[in-house]
XYZ file of C-alpha atoms in Angstrom:
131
model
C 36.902 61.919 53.166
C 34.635 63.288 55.793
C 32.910 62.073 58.436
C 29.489 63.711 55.961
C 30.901 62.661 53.060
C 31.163 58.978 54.155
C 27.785 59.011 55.505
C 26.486 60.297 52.272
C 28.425 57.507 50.224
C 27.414 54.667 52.497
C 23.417 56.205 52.103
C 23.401 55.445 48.440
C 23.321 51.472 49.324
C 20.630 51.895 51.836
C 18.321 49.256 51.707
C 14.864 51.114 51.835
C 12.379 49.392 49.280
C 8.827 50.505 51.218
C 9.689 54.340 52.425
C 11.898 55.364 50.022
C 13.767 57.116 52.341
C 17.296 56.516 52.453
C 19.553 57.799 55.809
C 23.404 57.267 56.028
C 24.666 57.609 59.061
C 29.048 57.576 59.650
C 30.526 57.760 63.371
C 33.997 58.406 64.308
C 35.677 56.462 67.029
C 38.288 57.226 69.475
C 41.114 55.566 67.745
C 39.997 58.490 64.814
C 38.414 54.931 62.452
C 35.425 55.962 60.703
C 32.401 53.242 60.820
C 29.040 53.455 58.592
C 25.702 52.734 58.572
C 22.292 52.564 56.868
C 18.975 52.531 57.432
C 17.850 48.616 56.281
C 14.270 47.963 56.440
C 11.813 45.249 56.338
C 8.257 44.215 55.503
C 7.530 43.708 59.092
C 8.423 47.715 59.576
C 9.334 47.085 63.253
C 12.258 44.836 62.074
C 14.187 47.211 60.430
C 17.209 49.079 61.150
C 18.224 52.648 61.418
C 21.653 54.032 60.249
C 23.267 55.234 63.423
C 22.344 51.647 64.802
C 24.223 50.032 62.276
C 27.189 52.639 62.177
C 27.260 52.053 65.982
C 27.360 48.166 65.660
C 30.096 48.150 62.992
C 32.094 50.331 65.695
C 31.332 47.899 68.217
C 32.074 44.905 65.916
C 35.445 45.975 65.323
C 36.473 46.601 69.057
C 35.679 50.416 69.874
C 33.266 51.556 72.539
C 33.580 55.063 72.081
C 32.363 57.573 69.339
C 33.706 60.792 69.119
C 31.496 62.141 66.075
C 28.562 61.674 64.009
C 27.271 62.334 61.175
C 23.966 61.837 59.636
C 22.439 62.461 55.977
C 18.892 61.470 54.494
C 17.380 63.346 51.500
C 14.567 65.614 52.943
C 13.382 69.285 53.376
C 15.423 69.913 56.306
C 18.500 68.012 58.183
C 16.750 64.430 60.059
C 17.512 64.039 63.478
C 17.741 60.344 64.933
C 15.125 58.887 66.017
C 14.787 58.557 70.102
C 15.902 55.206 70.254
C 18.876 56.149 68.253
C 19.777 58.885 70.478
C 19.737 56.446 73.364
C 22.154 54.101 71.397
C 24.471 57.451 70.619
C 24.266 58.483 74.374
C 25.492 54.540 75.498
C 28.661 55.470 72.944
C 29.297 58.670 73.208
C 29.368 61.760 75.765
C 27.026 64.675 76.032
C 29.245 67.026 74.258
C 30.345 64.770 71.015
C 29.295 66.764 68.031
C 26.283 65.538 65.557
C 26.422 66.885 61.979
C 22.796 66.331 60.682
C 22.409 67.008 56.480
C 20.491 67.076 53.600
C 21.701 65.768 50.339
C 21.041 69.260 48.736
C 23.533 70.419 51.511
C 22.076 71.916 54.442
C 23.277 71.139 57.865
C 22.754 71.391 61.490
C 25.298 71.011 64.205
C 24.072 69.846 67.304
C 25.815 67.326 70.999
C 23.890 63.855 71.745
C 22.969 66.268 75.271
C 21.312 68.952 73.127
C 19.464 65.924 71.330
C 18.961 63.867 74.464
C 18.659 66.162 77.691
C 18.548 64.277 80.915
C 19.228 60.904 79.186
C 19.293 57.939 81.196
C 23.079 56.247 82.009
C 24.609 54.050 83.492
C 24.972 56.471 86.432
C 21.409 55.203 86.998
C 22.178 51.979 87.290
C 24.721 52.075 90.557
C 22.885 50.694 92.943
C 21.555 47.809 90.878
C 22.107 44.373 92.883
């Protein structure tokens, strides 16, 4: 299965009763293990969770710290990129250059890096001289 056709599985079960709008998101890490996610929201909208969060935590939550791939699916006009505090939670995983696959159910996609989404994102880099 791919990397898009597991997020697109894992998007059917997405728990999104007040939007109606369903995301899947599936990462790859290093070992080559593929880990899912969906978008799981909540009556108190802040509370909710994106996709690529919970792909990311599944990753973590089995022992990996690094994701080599993503892929992310939602059913709209054109291919949803995530949102910005998403890409900061892809850029903690993964480096500048790891490929994102963005799609549409009806198949469209967009290849893009976390750098092209995230350009001059903040690392840990930035945080050397913290005491």
């Amino acid at each position: 299965m791919s990397l898009m056709d597991s997020a697109r599985e894992v998007r059917e079960v997405a728990y999104a009763p007040y939007s109606k709008f369903k995301v899947g998101a599936a990462v790859r890490g290093a070992s080559g293990a593929i880990y899912r996610g969906c978008n799981v929201e909540n009556v108190a909208y802040p509370e909710g969770t994106c996709a690529e969060a919970g792909a990311i935590a599944a990753m973590v939550a089995a022992g990996e710290t690094e994701l080599v791939e993503v892929a992310v699916i939602a059913d709209s006009p054109s291919p949803v990129p995530p949102c910005g505090g998403c890409r900061q939670k892809l850029a903690e995983f993964g480096k500048g250059d790891t490929p994102v696959l963005l799609g549409t159910v009806a198949g469209q996609t967009m290849e893009t890096t976390i750098q092209e989404l995230l350009p001059g994102r903040f690392d840990a880099d930035h945080m050397r001289n913290a005491e």
